[in-house]
Each structure stands twice: as C-alpha cells, then as structure tokens.
Amino acid sequence: MKERKPTSFDIAYRAGVSQATVSRALSDSPLVNEETRRRVKDIARELNYKVDKNARNLRSQKTKTIALLLNEDHGTGDSLINPFFLSMVASIIRASANRNYDLLVSFQQFSDDWHADYEDANRADGIIFLGYGDYTTYVKKLTHLDEQDAHYITWGPVLPGQPGVSIGCDNFNGARKAVEHLLTLGHKRIAFVGGISDGSPEFKRRYEGYSEALRAAGIEVDPALQMDAETSEDAGYQAALVLRERGAAFDAVLGASDLIAIGVMKALEEAGVHIPNDVAVMGFDDIPISAYTYPPLSTVQQNTRQAGELLVENLLKLMEGEKVESFLIPADLVIRGSCGGRPLSQH
Amino acid sequence: MKERKPTSFDIAYRAGVSQATVSRALSDSPLVNEETRRRVKDIARELNYKVDKNARNLRSQKTKTIALLLNEDHGTGDSLINPFFLSMVASIIRASANRNYDLLVSFQQFSDDWHADYEDANRADGIIFLGYGDYTTYVKKLTHLDEQDAHYITWGPVLPGQPGVSIGCDNFNGARKAVEHLLTLGHKRIAFVGGISDGSPEFKRRYEGYSEALRAAGIEVDPALQMDAETSEDAGYQAALVLRERGAAFDAVLGASDLIAIGVMKALEEAGVHIPNDVAVMGFDDIPISAYTYPPLSTVQQNTRQAGELLVENLLKLMEGEKVESFLIPADLVIRGSCGGRPLSQH
DNA sequence: CGAGCCATAATTATCGATAACAACCGAGCC
DNA sequence: GGCTCGGTTGTTATCGATAATTATGGCTCG
C-alpha cells in the first residue's frame, strides 16, 4: 500500500522485456509485437502504472498542456470574477478537455514580476491570454513573448501594432447593430455608458460602432450622451445617476457591458423611469444573468462557446507551426424585454 | 531569436561557475556566496532564464500543482456548466493562485476509463474533486485513490463509508433554516422541489432538513408536496407544472437549488400566481443570477469563496501529512423578495 | 606546523521516461 | 553458404534540473 509508484522498469521486469520496449508498447509504437504489447499493457494495468508526465515531458519537450492566464482588470482580490470571463473560462476548459489537452489556469496578478510571466512557458506548450491589466504593459509582454517565439493567442481586440494572433468579438458591428435596432424601434437620443478614455479598446470599438450607426442614420453624436464607466453594476448605476443629473434627455441607453446596463436599469427604475417604455436599455456580452433581469436585458451576444473553441483550436494550430489569422467573431443581437422589442416575460 | 531556451548550463558558463551552483543560487540556498548569487541571478534575468519545471519536478518529485477534477452530473456536452460550480471553480482558481500553486483543471467526463483517472496523480501533488457522476463509481474511485494513498479532497456531502476528507455545505441546517423562515412568515403548506430518490445526497440532506423543520413545527410532511427534479431551470419549471396539476395546495416552495427555484417561479408566474403574495419561493445555492431575478430569489447561501479557500487550504495540509477533518460550512439565509420577507426591488 | 573545520564550490548520481542506434533472428535470394 | 532485409528487441544517450558527495582554500587552534 505504501509501496512506491511503479515505474516502467517494474513492468519491464515482470514482462521479461526491456524498459524501452515497455515505453514503446504503451505508446502504441508499431515497432513492437502485438503479443508483447498486450502482455505489457496487461501488466501495466494490473500494477496501475501511469507514465510519469514529468519524465515524459522532460524528454519529449512537449507537455500536452496549455496555460490559461487570466488578467483581472482590477486588482480587487475580493471581488468576483466578471461573469463574462467565467463563461469564457468554462468554455476554454471544455474546449481543451475535448482535445485531450490539460489546462493550467492561473491569475496573472503579480505581473510586475518579469519572471513569473514566463514560468508557464515551460509548463505548457501554449498560452491563452484572457484580459489585460494595463494595455501597454500587456503589449510589452506579448512583444517579449514574440521575441522568444512562444506560442500564444489572445482574446480581445486587435489594435494596430499588437503582436500575435487574437480571437475577438466584432465589437464594432455588434454595437452598431444594437444601435440600429434601437433606431428601428424609434429611439433617437441614445446614450452610451462605458469608459472610452481609459485603456479599454473594446469599449472604444463599441463606442465607434455606436457612433457609426448614429451617423449613418443622420444623427449627430452627442458627447453629453456618453458616460464613462468600468464594467461593473455599480459603475453603471453611478453613471446613470450622473447622466440624469446632467439633464441630457435620452430615450435609450446602450451599456458597454451587461453589468453596466444592469446597473443603469437599476438606477433608472429607482428613479421611476420605466423600462422599456420610457427608456430602452441594451447591454453587451450576454452574461447568464441578463436573461433573468427584470425586464430581461436585450444585449449583444458574445458567443463564448465558439470563442473558447476557436481560441484552443487556433492555439493548437499555432503550436503545430501553421499560420493563423486573427479573427473576429460576429456578434448577434439577443432581443429580450429591456429594449421594447419583445414581450417582457421572455427569457 | 530562434535560439534554444537557455539552461542552467548557459548561465553557469557565463558566470564562470558550475551548473549546480547556479541551481543553488537561484533557489536561494544558504550554501552559496552572496556575491555569486547576485551575479548568477543577474545573468539569469538577462538571459530570461526560467527553470524547467519538468526537470525540477522530475528530480524533486513535487509539482507545486493541484488538480481540479470536474465531474459533470449530466454528460450533456453542450449545456453550460452549473453556475454554482462555476463560482466554485473561480474561487478555487483564486485560492490556489494565492498560495502560489498551479492549478490543473479538467473534466472527468471519460471516467469509464480507469486509467485516465490517475494520470493527474503524476502531474499534481493533490486533487480536488468537484461533483460526482454516479455516486457509487465515485466512491469506488476515491477508495482506489485511498489505497495508493494519494492526496485528495472532495467537495460535497459526506456519507458514511465515503473515504477521504470532504468540505461541504451544511445542507441539512441550511434547508431547515429556510423552512423555518418560511414558517415564520406564516406559510404552512411548503413544497419541496428536488430529486431525493436518485443518487444525489445533497438534495436528500436538504429534504431531511426541510422535513425536520416541518416536524419541529408540528406539521406533517406531505409526500404529495415533494417533486423530483434535477438541478436545472427546466426541471424546476416542469416540476412546478406537475405540482399544480396534482392539485395539492401549497403556499410556499423550497427549491433544492436556485436553478430549480427559478424554474418554479417562471412556471408559477406564467400561471398567474403572484410571488411572493400567493406563493413564497426560496432556493438553495445563491448563484449570481438569483440576485437579479424578478422577484429576487431568497435563498440559502453556499459560501463558495470560503469553500474554495478551505478546499485548497486543507488539501495542502493533507499533502504535508497533517491530519484533516471533514467540515461542513454553515449555510446562511439570503433573504430577498421571493419569499415576501423583504421589499421586492432589493438585490 | 599539521589536524580539523568552515565556507564555498565543483563533481557525480539521480529522477523516469523517450530517441537514436545497435543487435539479433529467421526468411528469402543469388 | 553467405548476405541482405524486415520485424523486434535491447543498449545507450539524453532531457535539465536537484541531491548527495567530494574537493578546495583559508583559518583556528592545540
């Protein structure tokens, strides 16, 4: 019971073959006789033998493992992870499991330390980056990785000059479609709540899509209708309060994320504004919560399932030396009750 | 740029010392001179050297890694992961990161294969089990792990005869408290929706807590007020429909999970039953969604944050040979609108 | 002045697999 | 009969670190 873990030598001894043959037999090498293979495998199973991954990885210099590095936007050790991120994580876990790759998950919270960043490089064959703290240091990191030609892929927007391959959501067209839908419903004064000045390229793209849709409809983009907010319910709530204080009239709001939109809805409701009759609200992300709010939040869906698949699939391609292009996943509208396009009770 | 990754030999060469000294210097061994250490470290940083984890692990037989094995209850490859599980995963990711342990996450979907189960044993120093497919094969697995004295800890209920250490939620008292609260609010005919016949020990414990509270109040437990349901919104929805068809009158419902409770609320609302005025509803878990439903769902909170911490902390203790006792985390009520104990708009 | 000791560093063995290379053996061929 | 050849298997080198062992040089001290 307390005996040491069996090694390939133990099997070799019992099977009366060399250790190398054991290794070959277990990895289904065509070089080994069928009968021998069976015997070796039987003994292996009997001894409950399992190859030592460290030894294998060391020798073969492959790990069959990918690392997922989460970069929290805010260093709030206490807060929960953004639900959208969680969906992504789940999807990536599943996608890599499907491909028989192990997944090493970790936070990138101590990223000031140059060292720790690449620790994982030796533990995994490739890296998926989810989120970035400060965008510029993020790019610096990626550049560095590029120089050592590491294999990695990122989730998020692709800005000119950003190295590497990225899978992202079509933020621009997603937001554009959302605004077009609001316009179709007859809204003219549409506010945008989400920070566009700080380092978040996604929100900026969404704002551009928002602006584009307005301009295309001949409506001037009014800066007074834009409020900065980071992606949290509270930020959305506060932003909505300020927006109302400003006195700028608006009949619809596009939140740069669902959490923001939910905060906005809460603030408006508390102020006696009816959604969607007085003000229509749409979000962005389609986090699980959004289907259950009251009214259910209309939003722009980021397909996390597809995203996870693509991230893993393309990372594996990169690891095999294939050329891979960055790709934007189209964003589809999910119309629920909060924009008045559908009955309230649906989700 | 395309040069091979630097090894400790490269550093040794440049520093004019032996390779072993490099290893010691980098691991802050007291055996090496301060000046030498600095020189070695400088060169290491300059070359962007990172120890090869595989080599280190192979030699030292430790991995500084724990594995998280997710066992999905239903093999539905397509469905999303139970939100409660996701919260647990997030919490465990964070807890292990805090302790500087790497975390290997994977699904245990192909668990019919005896082999794959222990693959991770060589890749990690300990295992956390989250969820179990079939309870009996689950126990068999654990027993097997015990025999090889592997280090592992499980999340979930502890049944007599189950090996190993477990952290779980106090399902019994959680449900009891919920029912007591409903009784306090004046409800007498309280239904319980959740499967108690299939292999889910948690739901069974919750049902026992439910029964206990009723009996303590002198109310007979009516089997007609219990409906089986697995943990999904749809199952809750269906169960509520059947419950109403049965014609058994009830003025409150305790869902065995939040998802179930949410499904129940939906069914009741659609039938024109007002919540909480006509029927009070409570759930169990406190998943993020629950704060946002309409009305916001009162529920029994499982503290996932604490759970993750305890799982990791105790697993590390086990790995160090300490004796660890199984532990039940107390479950607290979160009163929101759905049971009528508080105003509707709060969350 | 040589034995003994401390601080430091270099050598060597080791972890457990896979890869490369060499060896064996019976069959077929000239 | 000797020789090549394909199918199998055994031998040896190797991955890159850490642990154990040994060596060195300066100092103390009897």
Coordinates of N, CA and C (backbone and C1' of nucleotides) in Angstrom, one line a residue, chain A residues 7-8 19 23 49 52 55 59, chain C residues 15-22:
Chain A
T7 N 7.3 2.0 -11.8 CA 7.9 2.6 -13.0 C 7.9 1.7 -14.1
S8 N 8.3 2.1 -15.3 CA 8.3 1.3 -16.4 C 9.3 0.1 -16.2
Q19 N 13.1 -2.1 -20.6 CA 12.3 -1.0 -20.3 C 11.8 -0.2 -21.5
S23 N 8.1 1.2 -22.8 CA 7.7 2.5 -23.3 C 7.1 2.5 -24.7
Y49 N -0.1 1.2 -13.4 CA 1.0 2.1 -13.8 C 0.5 3.3 -14.5
D52 N 5.1 8.7 -15.9 CA 5.4 10.0 -15.2 C 5.5 11.1 -16.2
A55 N 8.7 13.1 -16.5 CA 9.8 12.5 -17.2 C 9.5 12.5 -18.7
R59 N 11.7 14.7 -21.5 CA 12.4 14.1 -22.6 C 11.9 14.6 -23.9
Chain C
dC15 P 16.9 7.1 -8.8 O5' 15.7 8.0 -9.3 C5' 15.2 9.1 -8.5 C4' 14.4 10.0 -9.4 C3' 13.6 9.3 -10.4 O3' 12.3 9.1 -10.0 C1' 14.7 11.3 -11.3
dG16 P 11.6 7.6 -10.2 O5' 11.2 7.6 -11.7 C5' 10.2 8.4 -12.1 C4' 10.1 8.4 -13.6 C3' 10.0 7.0 -14.3 O3' 9.0 7.1 -15.2 C1' 11.8 8.2 -15.3
dA17 P 8.3 5.8 -15.8 O5' 8.7 5.9 -17.4 C5' 7.9 6.5 -18.3 C4' 8.6 7.7 -19.0 C3' 8.9 7.4 -20.4 O3' 7.8 7.8 -21.2 C1' 10.7 8.5 -19.3
dT18 P 7.6 7.2 -22.7 O5' 8.7 8.0 -23.5 C5' 8.6 9.4 -23.7 C4' 9.7 9.9 -24.6 C3' 9.7 9.2 -26.0 O3' 10.2 10.3 -26.9 C1' 11.8 8.8 -24.9
dA19 P 10.1 10.1 -28.5 O5' 11.7 10.0 -28.8 C5' 12.5 11.0 -28.5 C4' 13.9 10.9 -29.1 C3' 13.8 10.3 -30.5 O3' 14.9 10.9 -31.3 C1' 15.0 8.8 -29.1
dA20 P 15.2 10.5 -32.8 O5' 16.6 9.7 -32.6 C5' 17.6 10.3 -31.8 C4' 18.8 9.4 -31.8 C3' 19.1 8.8 -33.2 O3' 20.5 8.7 -33.3 C1' 18.7 7.0 -31.6
dC21 P 21.1 8.2 -34.7 O5' 21.7 6.8 -34.2 C5' 22.4 6.7 -33.0 C4' 22.7 5.3 -32.6 C3' 23.1 4.4 -33.8 O3' 24.2 3.7 -33.5 C1' 21.4 3.4 -32.5
dA22 P 24.9 2.7 -34.6 O5' 25.0 1.4 -33.8 C5' 25.2 1.4 -32.4 C4' 24.9 0.0 -31.9 C3' 25.3 -1.2 -32.7 O3' 25.8 -2.2 -31.8 C1' 23.0 -1.2 -32.4

